[in-house]
Amino acid sequence: MENPEIGKQKPACGMASNCAFMIRRTWKECRGVLSVCTGLIFCGVAASLLELFVVPSILEAVERGVGPGELLRLIAWFTLGMVGVRALREYLDTNAIFGRITVRSSLCLELHMTFCRTSFPHTEDPDYIKRIKKASKCLDSNDDAGEAIWQTMADLLTNLISFAIFLLLLCRVGPWVALLCMALSAASYFAGERIRAWRYRRREEEGALLHKMAYAMDRGRDMKLAKDIRIFGLAPWLTQLYEKYTRLYQDFFARSQRYYLWADLLDAALSLLRNGAAYGLLISMALRGELGAAEFVLYFTAVSGFSQWVTGIFSKLGELHRQSLELSVLREVMDTPEPFRFEDGKPLPVKENHLYQLELRDVSFRYPGADHDTLSHVNLTIRPGEKLAVVGKNGAGKTTLIKLLCGFYDPTQGQVLLDGEDIRQYDRRDYYKHFSAVFQQFSTLAGTMAENVAQTTGDKANLPRVWDCLDQAGVADKIRELPEQENTKLGREVYLDGIDLSGGQLQRLMLARALYKNAPVVVLDEPTAALDPIAERDLYQRYSDLTGHCTSVYISHRLASTRFCDRVLLIENGGIAEEGTHESLLKRGGRYAYLFELQSKYYKEGAMEDE
Ligand code: ADP
């Protein structure tokens, strides 16, 4: 069903503003685009005038009885002019693309940077993600708004200038001929446009169908799913999905083609009416002797040309309007206000000893759109250098607590403080510099092992430090065995000679990366999830050395892993249910002790069964 809102959305920026935006951007990035456009407009107008006047001028010369020499000269001049204009247009057309691509690339880069640098809550906001996707669509190819707008603007101006010239010419025959041509051309355009707009309004429906088709196709090719597809026999399911959406898309396409057919038929009928009336008048004037042969041909050509300009103006305006809507989405996304302060925030005080105190003061947090708080009135002070463990059931809010501490979200109530100062006043990117982390999802990039650890290109990485961190994380031996050691490329998505590491090895590589950053606060979110029990034990034993003097926050669902921490927090029901050392919590005999007992019983039973 058609979404009534789609056609009614009011863009934040109008057409004139979007054209001005593109001109400003081009002035900054590549001024040549503007000269090329001007050249193309000149060529368009000149070509139409030459075509209009060539035959009438020759006829007029013949009527005047000029000699063959002059006639040939006239023909030669016209031919030369037409060839010259055509050659210039071809040359500009061929070269126009380079500058336009430069401008589009700069917009692509800005959009990419916008998403990489925007406040974290945006990255989890489905509406923002949808808008980013929509915005990037207008920069996808040469035919999308971010580039095609230049052609549209040049065509529109060519149409407007030619229209003005033809109008002056037709007014000489009689203003009502011009009026009739204009009215019927406009009627034909608007009737057609109503039908074409049908498809435009349904672009979301079309987009959704194309997206689903692509989804089914991409899943089938996804390397990560290859094993599941084979084990669970998913191929027929994916094929059925693909076929289903292809069928739906074909139906949609057939419907839209029917609409187009009606538009074309209507256009043909109105053209017949328009040209019939105008040509009829010209013929009757010629028969009455009011027009000579040359004038007759001139006006005859002008009538068909005139409607072409009128239709051209409307159609290019429609195109410009659509492109402007798409550019408006792009600009809205790029100008979306940031909830966090960045460059305008205060710089963070830097301490050589890395000892900072973190505090959550009466913090409550509710995810946007949720109906309850995930965390409620939490008070927590993490002392400089403290090793804190956060435990609790799945969904208790452990990761959310970390997101607040790291400054990924601001609390909905209360404050996060660094050395007693609210972190909202600081440049948030400066604040992130104080944190290092191993998150649950592996976030390696296609690059060498050294680049992944140092998060910079190979030659800028401090190799002795890279190896030291790999050693501490317990993955150095594995890297030494690789064909090119630290220069071995990770991942095969980009490099044919890239290699894949196991989940545990990747987790250790991520740990090495966290150590390399040498930040004051280290956050480890289930860092042993992909490790085997021996590797897990090894990590626990070396935890103090690994985190050194840093403050560290360690999230785990394995309660036994918290022994080596100074303090344990048990998160339940949106708050800190219990806190203390592992031993004190066991002695207390509360929820922590109960959960610990449950887990160790399970592991012991499991171990006995294994034996
Ligand atoms: P834990 O780390 O303890 O497993 P989380 O902090 O990840 O728990 O999640 C706590 C609750 O918040 C869960 O109910 C989860 O569904 C919800 N939640 C987590 N992330 C989001 C999000 N981005 N948007 C909405 N709800 C979320």
XYZ file of C-alpha atoms and ligand atoms in Angstrom:
638
model
C 0.000 0.000 0.000
C 1.193 3.498 -0.746
C 2.598 5.349 2.193
C 0.711 8.675 2.253
C 3.551 10.339 4.126
C 6.151 9.744 1.449
C 4.888 12.242 -1.060
C 4.180 14.802 1.635
C 7.541 14.899 3.382
C 8.713 18.464 3.418
C 12.421 18.666 2.760
C 14.521 20.841 5.060
C 16.255 22.524 2.114
C 14.510 23.863 -0.977
C 15.539 23.435 -4.593
C 17.307 26.797 -4.869
C 19.176 26.160 -1.648
C 20.302 22.713 -2.835
C 21.491 24.069 -6.186
C 23.373 26.823 -4.343
C 24.864 24.179 -2.046
C 26.158 22.192 -5.012
C 27.555 25.321 -6.675
C 29.333 26.349 -3.458
C 30.728 22.856 -3.008
C 31.930 22.798 -6.605
C 33.489 26.229 -6.290
C 35.526 24.782 -3.427
C 36.352 21.381 -4.890
C 36.551 21.749 -8.661
C 35.652 25.011 -10.380
C 36.149 23.439 -13.792
C 32.703 21.818 -13.433
C 31.075 25.256 -13.558
C 32.969 26.280 -16.710
C 32.113 22.974 -18.374
C 28.418 23.467 -17.530
C 28.476 26.979 -18.959
C 30.142 25.626 -22.103
C 27.503 22.908 -22.437
C 24.700 25.452 -22.102
C 26.306 27.599 -24.784
C 26.659 24.562 -27.072
C 23.051 23.474 -26.456
C 21.627 26.888 -27.309
C 23.958 27.434 -30.268
C 23.163 23.991 -31.719
C 19.413 24.575 -31.473
C 19.709 28.005 -33.147
C 21.898 26.683 -35.936
C 19.461 23.832 -36.578
C 16.562 26.268 -36.541
C 18.068 28.717 -38.989
C 20.006 26.493 -41.377
C 17.200 25.571 -43.816
C 15.286 28.906 -43.677
C 18.530 30.830 -44.277
C 19.412 28.729 -47.308
C 15.864 29.020 -48.640
C 15.921 32.744 -48.078
C 19.208 32.993 -50.001
C 17.701 30.973 -52.845
C 14.616 33.230 -52.805
C 16.915 36.234 -53.034
C 18.554 34.604 -56.069
C 22.147 34.652 -54.714
C 24.909 33.075 -56.781
C 26.173 29.513 -56.170
C 29.395 30.803 -54.590
C 27.567 32.727 -51.856
C 25.158 29.848 -51.350
C 28.014 27.434 -50.879
C 29.723 29.841 -48.486
C 26.521 30.070 -46.449
C 26.155 26.299 -46.333
C 29.847 25.963 -45.425
C 29.492 28.449 -42.553
C 26.479 26.634 -41.139
C 28.188 23.266 -41.519
C 31.323 24.561 -39.877
C 29.295 26.070 -37.036
C 27.345 22.872 -36.460
C 30.428 20.673 -36.588
C 32.315 23.060 -34.308
C 29.522 23.215 -31.736
C 29.069 19.463 -31.854
C 32.786 18.837 -31.425
C 32.944 21.247 -28.502
C 29.920 19.577 -26.886
C 31.452 16.116 -27.302
C 34.717 17.359 -25.834
C 32.992 18.973 -22.843
C 30.709 15.976 -22.336
C 33.670 13.621 -22.231
C 35.600 15.795 -19.823
C 32.673 16.898 -17.668
C 32.620 13.593 -15.842
C 36.028 13.967 -14.163
C 35.223 17.150 -12.285
C 31.752 15.918 -11.374
C 33.210 12.726 -9.966
C 35.645 14.805 -7.894
C 32.730 16.720 -6.375
C 30.697 13.540 -5.771
C 33.714 11.827 -4.212
C 34.193 14.722 -1.822
C 30.556 14.386 -0.756
C 30.955 10.598 -0.385
C 33.983 11.167 1.804
C 32.170 13.730 3.924
C 29.205 11.402 4.398
C 31.540 8.559 5.298
C 33.351 10.755 7.818
C 30.022 11.976 9.183
C 29.016 8.428 10.010
C 32.440 7.455 11.369
C 32.564 10.509 13.600
C 28.952 11.063 14.595
C 27.880 10.624 18.234
C 27.544 6.941 19.087
C 23.761 7.003 19.809
C 23.200 7.806 16.124
C 24.889 4.574 15.129
C 22.251 2.602 17.025
C 19.335 4.768 15.933
C 17.379 2.966 13.173
C 16.014 6.264 11.863
C 19.493 7.764 11.513
C 20.791 4.589 9.843
C 17.878 4.681 7.411
C 18.596 8.320 6.597
C 22.306 7.643 6.100
C 21.476 4.812 3.704
C 19.040 7.031 1.837
C 21.597 9.842 1.703
C 24.317 7.586 0.351
C 22.013 6.443 -2.440
C 22.195 9.882 -4.009
C 25.979 9.457 -4.319
C 26.025 5.849 -5.517
C 26.711 6.362 -9.217
C 27.201 8.885 -12.037
C 23.440 8.880 -12.586
C 22.480 9.719 -9.020
C 21.565 13.178 -7.788
C 25.010 14.092 -6.409
C 26.459 14.028 -9.926
C 23.542 14.013 -12.336
C 22.320 17.365 -10.986
C 24.949 19.141 -13.114
C 23.522 17.699 -16.292
C 20.007 18.591 -15.143
C 20.944 22.180 -14.310
C 22.772 22.611 -17.626
C 19.829 21.087 -19.538
C 17.344 23.252 -17.671
C 19.224 26.457 -18.465
C 19.643 25.392 -22.098
C 15.901 24.787 -22.274
C 15.077 28.119 -20.623
C 17.321 30.197 -22.892
C 16.178 28.398 -26.032
C 12.559 28.744 -24.882
C 12.962 32.506 -24.546
C 14.441 32.802 -28.047
C 11.774 30.584 -29.636
C 9.047 32.468 -27.766
C 10.187 35.771 -29.244
C 10.173 34.166 -32.663
C 6.692 32.634 -32.364
C 5.249 35.877 -31.019
C 6.036 37.296 -34.447
C 3.519 34.838 -35.993
C 0.913 35.539 -33.361
C 1.067 35.405 -29.575
C -1.787 32.919 -29.392
C 0.253 30.335 -31.376
C 2.897 30.595 -28.683
C 0.226 30.398 -25.983
C -1.445 27.369 -27.542
C 1.856 25.538 -27.910
C 2.807 26.403 -24.351
C -0.549 25.342 -22.861
C -0.751 22.019 -24.702
C 2.893 21.171 -24.005
C 2.348 21.947 -20.330
C -0.851 19.840 -20.241
C 0.955 16.958 -21.865
C 3.837 17.234 -19.419
C 1.667 17.434 -16.296
C -0.571 14.540 -17.348
C 2.532 12.448 -17.928
C 4.162 13.654 -14.764
C 1.212 12.604 -12.598
C 1.643 9.110 -13.869
C 5.424 9.156 -13.547
C 5.073 10.491 -10.009
C 3.200 7.303 -9.156
C 6.430 5.356 -9.465
C 8.393 8.003 -7.601
C 5.963 7.902 -4.677
C 6.358 4.155 -4.624
C 10.132 4.304 -4.587
C 10.143 3.112 -0.971
C 8.090 0.066 -1.965
C 10.469 -0.533 -4.864
C 13.499 0.035 -2.621
C 12.188 -2.430 -0.034
C 11.645 -5.112 -2.692
C 15.094 -4.571 -4.205
C 16.613 -4.629 -0.728
C 14.953 -7.971 0.069
C 16.095 -9.449 -3.240
C 19.643 -8.300 -2.575
C 19.430 -9.648 0.993
C 18.476 -13.148 -0.171
C 21.225 -13.060 -2.825
C 23.908 -11.695 -0.452
C 23.118 -14.239 2.275
C 23.699 -17.012 -0.234
C 27.175 -15.630 -0.968
C 28.050 -14.748 2.620
C 31.234 -16.595 3.598
C 30.207 -16.550 7.254
C 27.019 -18.475 6.433
C 28.647 -21.011 4.115
C 28.815 -23.708 6.814
C 25.231 -23.199 8.039
C 23.888 -23.154 4.495
C 25.383 -26.559 3.921
C 24.649 -28.177 7.283
C 21.068 -26.930 7.533
C 20.351 -27.159 3.813
C 19.466 -23.450 3.647
C 19.949 -23.169 -0.117
C 16.309 -23.965 -1.086
C 15.023 -21.570 1.577
C 17.225 -18.735 0.308
C 16.316 -19.556 -3.287
C 12.609 -19.502 -2.440
C 13.059 -16.139 -0.738
C 14.904 -14.777 -3.761
C 12.268 -16.103 -6.153
C 9.451 -14.717 -4.043
C 10.877 -11.190 -4.015
C 11.844 -11.360 -7.666
C 8.215 -12.244 -8.495
C 6.912 -9.378 -6.378
C 9.340 -7.001 -8.055
C 8.323 -8.193 -11.492
C 4.652 -7.516 -10.600
C 5.604 -4.046 -9.423
C 7.582 -3.418 -12.593
C 4.738 -4.604 -14.838
C 2.299 -2.306 -13.014
C 4.594 0.673 -13.458
C 5.122 -0.108 -17.154
C 1.331 -0.034 -17.647
C 1.248 3.431 -16.113
C 4.057 4.571 -18.399
C 2.187 3.291 -21.427
C -0.795 5.503 -20.533
C 1.519 8.481 -20.129
C 3.023 7.897 -23.573
C -0.392 7.521 -25.248
C -1.663 10.723 -23.687
C 1.470 12.564 -24.697
C 1.067 11.394 -28.300
C -2.594 12.564 -28.416
C -1.797 16.029 -27.034
C 1.195 16.434 -29.357
C -1.048 15.623 -32.296
C -3.514 18.279 -31.196
C -0.811 20.895 -30.575
C 1.172 20.359 -33.752
C -1.987 19.900 -35.840
C -3.393 23.289 -34.778
C -0.105 25.187 -35.154
C 0.839 23.594 -38.465
C -2.717 24.184 -39.756
C -2.373 27.878 -38.993
C 1.055 28.137 -40.633
C -0.151 26.311 -43.754
C -3.199 28.581 -44.042
C -0.964 31.672 -43.646
C 1.397 30.331 -46.301
C -1.512 29.598 -48.631
C -2.798 33.147 -48.132
C 0.658 34.374 -49.073
C 1.335 35.875 -45.636
C 4.460 33.730 -45.214
C 7.278 33.111 -47.649
C 8.838 29.638 -47.987
C 11.786 30.524 -45.742
C 9.571 31.987 -43.017
C 7.197 29.035 -43.279
C 10.031 26.569 -42.698
C 11.445 28.717 -39.892
C 8.147 28.892 -37.971
C 7.300 25.291 -38.773
C 10.610 24.205 -37.187
C 10.087 26.674 -34.333
C 6.676 25.165 -33.423
C 8.021 21.651 -32.915
C 11.159 22.997 -31.241
C 9.156 25.258 -28.949
C 7.098 22.428 -27.470
C 10.326 20.510 -26.983
C 11.683 23.401 -24.857
C 8.476 23.748 -22.855
C 8.343 20.019 -22.138
C 12.080 20.110 -21.472
C 11.707 22.883 -18.902
C 8.978 21.052 -17.009
C 10.684 17.719 -17.175
C 14.061 19.110 -16.093
C 12.350 21.028 -13.295
C 10.720 17.765 -12.176
C 14.068 16.002 -12.349
C 15.762 18.804 -10.469
C 13.039 18.666 -7.841
C 13.597 14.928 -7.303
C 17.361 15.335 -7.209
C 16.959 18.231 -4.833
C 14.839 16.059 -2.498
C 17.605 13.476 -2.444
C 20.287 16.083 -1.848
C 18.151 17.490 0.915
C 18.305 14.128 2.713
C 22.085 14.166 2.282
C 22.395 17.659 3.715
C 20.004 16.904 6.577
C 22.103 13.901 7.556
C 25.371 15.816 7.302
C 23.903 18.687 9.324
C 22.191 16.522 11.956
C 22.900 18.145 15.317
C 25.252 16.109 17.481
C 24.141 15.311 21.017
C 27.798 15.248 22.134
C 30.312 18.053 22.170
C 33.343 17.553 19.996
C 35.692 20.305 18.840
C 33.683 22.866 20.831
C 34.164 20.900 24.052
C 36.874 21.539 26.627
C 40.112 19.570 26.181
C 40.588 16.900 28.812
C 43.237 17.380 31.486
C 46.123 15.008 30.773
C 47.808 13.177 33.677
C 51.164 11.505 33.188
C 50.369 8.854 35.805
C 47.140 7.836 34.033
C 45.283 7.819 37.339
C 41.775 9.146 36.855
C 38.677 8.604 38.983
C 35.466 7.679 37.217
C 32.079 8.126 38.787
C 28.441 7.447 37.945
C 26.334 9.760 40.085
C 22.649 8.852 40.426
C 22.662 7.582 36.856
C 19.542 6.291 35.139
C 19.437 5.284 31.523
C 16.669 4.391 29.133
C 17.316 3.464 25.490
C 15.469 5.685 23.021
C 11.995 4.274 22.438
C 12.221 1.803 25.373
C 9.419 1.720 27.951
C 11.623 1.247 30.997
C 15.026 2.236 32.355
C 17.819 -0.265 31.738
C 19.731 1.254 34.641
C 18.124 3.178 37.454
C 19.747 5.476 40.048
C 23.170 3.849 39.888
C 25.922 5.301 42.068
C 29.418 4.008 41.448
C 32.914 5.364 41.991
C 35.829 3.623 40.302
C 39.043 4.560 42.062
C 42.182 5.321 40.027
C 43.939 2.051 39.226
C 41.098 -0.094 40.549
C 40.345 -3.437 38.891
C 36.574 -3.706 38.784
C 34.558 -6.741 37.713
C 30.946 -6.368 36.564
C 28.828 -9.522 36.581
C 25.174 -10.289 36.088
C 22.760 -12.232 33.928
C 22.408 -11.634 30.199
C 20.476 -8.442 29.599
C 21.107 -7.150 33.152
C 22.719 -3.973 31.824
C 26.476 -4.652 32.125
C 27.310 -3.476 28.614
C 25.020 -0.494 29.058
C 26.960 0.482 32.171
C 30.171 0.304 30.123
C 28.624 2.359 27.321
C 27.851 5.081 29.850
C 31.322 4.954 31.389
C 32.996 5.098 27.984
C 30.797 8.029 26.971
C 28.995 6.200 24.169
C 25.695 7.357 25.663
C 24.864 10.152 28.065
C 22.671 9.146 30.996
C 19.008 10.102 30.758
C 19.374 11.232 34.362
C 22.412 11.845 36.560
C 26.033 12.397 35.609
C 29.160 10.583 34.547
C 32.174 12.290 36.105
C 35.885 12.154 35.412
C 37.861 13.401 38.406
C 34.675 15.056 39.643
C 33.908 16.895 36.360
C 30.876 16.087 34.194
C 32.210 14.516 30.992
C 29.577 16.300 28.875
C 31.693 19.473 28.906
C 34.688 17.760 27.264
C 35.496 17.061 23.651
C 34.089 13.534 23.486
C 36.795 12.330 21.112
C 39.374 13.458 23.647
C 37.512 11.486 26.278
C 37.647 8.306 24.150
C 41.423 8.634 24.061
C 41.387 7.679 27.743
C 39.855 4.278 27.013
C 41.057 1.076 25.513
C 38.772 -1.893 25.078
C 38.114 -5.395 23.902
C 34.462 -5.501 22.922
C 32.488 -8.633 22.238
C 32.343 -8.252 18.459
C 35.671 -8.670 16.704
C 36.448 -5.502 14.840
C 39.518 -6.351 12.833
C 40.185 -4.650 9.514
C 41.681 -6.107 6.378
C 45.299 -5.149 6.965
C 48.447 -6.649 8.413
C 48.634 -8.061 11.944
C 50.829 -5.117 12.965
C 48.356 -2.623 11.513
C 45.532 -4.266 13.402
C 47.392 -4.020 16.671
C 48.716 -0.502 16.162
C 45.584 0.743 14.337
C 47.728 2.605 11.874
C 49.493 1.861 8.609
C 52.441 -0.536 8.865
C 55.295 1.949 8.643
C 53.887 4.070 11.454
C 53.490 1.160 13.872
C 56.020 0.816 16.658
C 57.056 -2.779 15.932
C 58.876 -3.605 19.175
C 55.774 -2.451 21.041
C 53.511 -4.430 18.715
C 55.487 -7.596 19.485
C 55.518 -6.835 23.194
C 51.713 -6.515 23.184
C 51.282 -9.649 21.064
C 53.482 -11.438 23.591
C 51.495 -10.195 26.576
C 48.235 -11.158 24.890
C 49.653 -14.664 24.300
C 49.358 -14.659 20.507
C 52.961 -13.811 19.528
C 53.908 -17.471 18.900
C 51.060 -17.881 16.465
C 52.021 -14.683 14.591
C 55.682 -15.779 14.423
C 54.578 -18.946 12.631
C 52.833 -16.987 9.871
C 54.539 -16.656 6.471
C 55.153 -12.932 6.811
C 54.875 -12.724 10.586
C 53.521 -9.309 11.665
C 53.176 -8.309 8.003
C 50.835 -11.196 7.256
C 47.506 -9.869 6.112
C 44.405 -10.629 8.075
C 41.168 -11.641 6.358
C 40.528 -12.876 2.870
C 37.768 -10.478 1.940
C 40.225 -7.961 0.538
C 43.551 -9.817 0.191
C 43.838 -13.083 -1.696
C 46.885 -13.979 0.410
C 45.175 -12.925 3.665
C 44.734 -15.502 6.388
C 41.944 -16.150 8.892
C 42.557 -16.525 12.619
C 40.424 -18.571 14.993
C 37.989 -16.793 17.316
C 40.343 -17.191 20.298
C 43.346 -15.920 18.339
C 41.337 -12.937 17.123
C 40.294 -12.180 20.673
C 43.941 -12.187 21.742
C 44.841 -9.965 18.822
C 42.146 -7.555 20.013
C 43.650 -7.740 23.472
C 47.076 -6.867 22.025
C 45.456 -3.894 20.311
C 43.914 -2.766 23.609
C 47.322 -3.032 25.305
C 49.098 -1.177 22.494
C 46.876 1.846 22.982
C 48.138 2.125 26.562
C 45.118 4.119 27.728
C 44.369 4.974 31.361
C 41.191 2.864 31.449
C 40.892 -0.628 29.962
C 37.486 -2.163 29.371
C 37.230 -5.867 28.702
C 33.741 -7.038 27.731
C 33.697 -10.840 27.971
C 37.267 -11.023 26.636
C 37.466 -14.762 27.191
C 34.248 -15.710 25.397
C 36.164 -17.230 22.461
C 39.027 -18.707 24.515
C 39.407 -22.316 25.588
C 39.504 -22.974 29.370
C 43.308 -23.148 29.482
C 43.709 -19.895 27.583
C 41.009 -18.375 29.794
C 42.843 -19.409 32.972
C 46.094 -18.085 31.532
C 44.437 -14.720 30.907
C 43.016 -14.534 34.436
C 46.412 -15.287 35.954
C 48.126 -12.578 33.948
C 45.292 -10.092 34.247
C 47.042 -7.848 36.796
C 50.214 -7.676 34.683
C 48.201 -7.016 31.564
C 46.258 -4.127 32.972
C 49.251 -2.817 34.961
C 48.539 0.484 36.694
C 45.503 1.109 34.526
C 42.021 1.317 35.858
C 40.188 -1.667 34.418
C 36.604 -2.781 34.090
C 36.070 -6.429 33.372
C 32.680 -7.773 32.327
C 32.032 -11.447 32.609
C 29.247 -13.915 33.103
C 31.787 -16.355 34.621
C 31.742 -15.492 38.303
C 34.953 -17.420 38.999
C 36.817 -15.005 36.776
C 36.257 -12.131 39.154
C 38.634 -13.364 41.900
C 41.537 -11.390 40.560
C 39.611 -8.087 40.655
C 39.666 -5.619 43.546
C 35.907 -5.316 43.565
C 32.944 -7.101 42.041
C 29.610 -5.522 41.129
C 26.563 -7.679 40.628
C 24.084 -5.920 38.326
C 20.444 -6.914 38.718
C 17.098 -5.213 38.193
C 18.691 -2.111 36.732
C 21.000 -1.456 39.652
C 23.958 -2.645 41.685
C 22.478 -5.517 43.675
C 25.695 -6.402 45.543
C 29.291 -5.247 45.627
C 32.505 -6.312 47.371
C 35.418 -8.635 46.808
C 34.758 -12.124 45.540
C 35.445 -13.558 49.023
C 33.345 -11.014 50.913
C 30.412 -11.606 48.578
C 30.680 -15.362 49.057
C 30.776 -14.894 52.831
C 27.724 -12.681 52.673
C 25.753 -15.585 51.223
C 23.494 -13.394 49.045
C 22.603 -13.462 45.328
C 26.250 -13.509 44.204
C 27.043 -16.481 46.447
C 23.926 -18.271 45.208
C 24.795 -17.674 41.527
C 28.422 -18.645 42.129
C 27.325 -21.878 43.836
C 24.986 -22.616 40.917
C 27.728 -22.038 38.340
C 30.434 -24.013 40.137
C 27.998 -26.901 40.731
C 27.193 -26.892 37.021
C 30.850 -26.838 36.007
C 31.746 -29.529 38.560
C 28.847 -31.717 37.423
C 29.879 -31.104 33.840
C 33.445 -32.042 34.671
C 32.348 -35.217 36.503
C 30.156 -36.210 33.570
C 33.120 -35.643 31.264
C 35.270 -37.861 33.447
P 24.200 -7.265 29.281
O 25.467 -6.674 28.801
O 24.118 -7.342 30.766
O 23.898 -8.597 28.674
P 22.964 -5.023 27.924
O 23.497 -3.861 28.656
O 23.558 -5.340 26.610
O 22.986 -6.311 28.871
O 21.400 -4.825 27.701
C 20.528 -4.459 28.760
C 19.129 -4.275 28.178
O 19.116 -3.182 27.293
C 18.639 -5.471 27.399
O 17.265 -5.665 27.711
C 18.772 -5.073 25.960
O 17.752 -5.643 25.176
C 18.600 -3.565 26.030
N 19.409 -2.917 24.993
C 20.727 -3.069 24.791
N 21.143 -2.290 23.761
C 20.048 -1.644 23.308
C 19.818 -0.683 22.281
N 20.793 -0.212 21.500
N 18.557 -0.223 22.105
C 17.555 -0.659 22.899
N 17.706 -1.542 23.882
C 18.932 -2.041 24.109
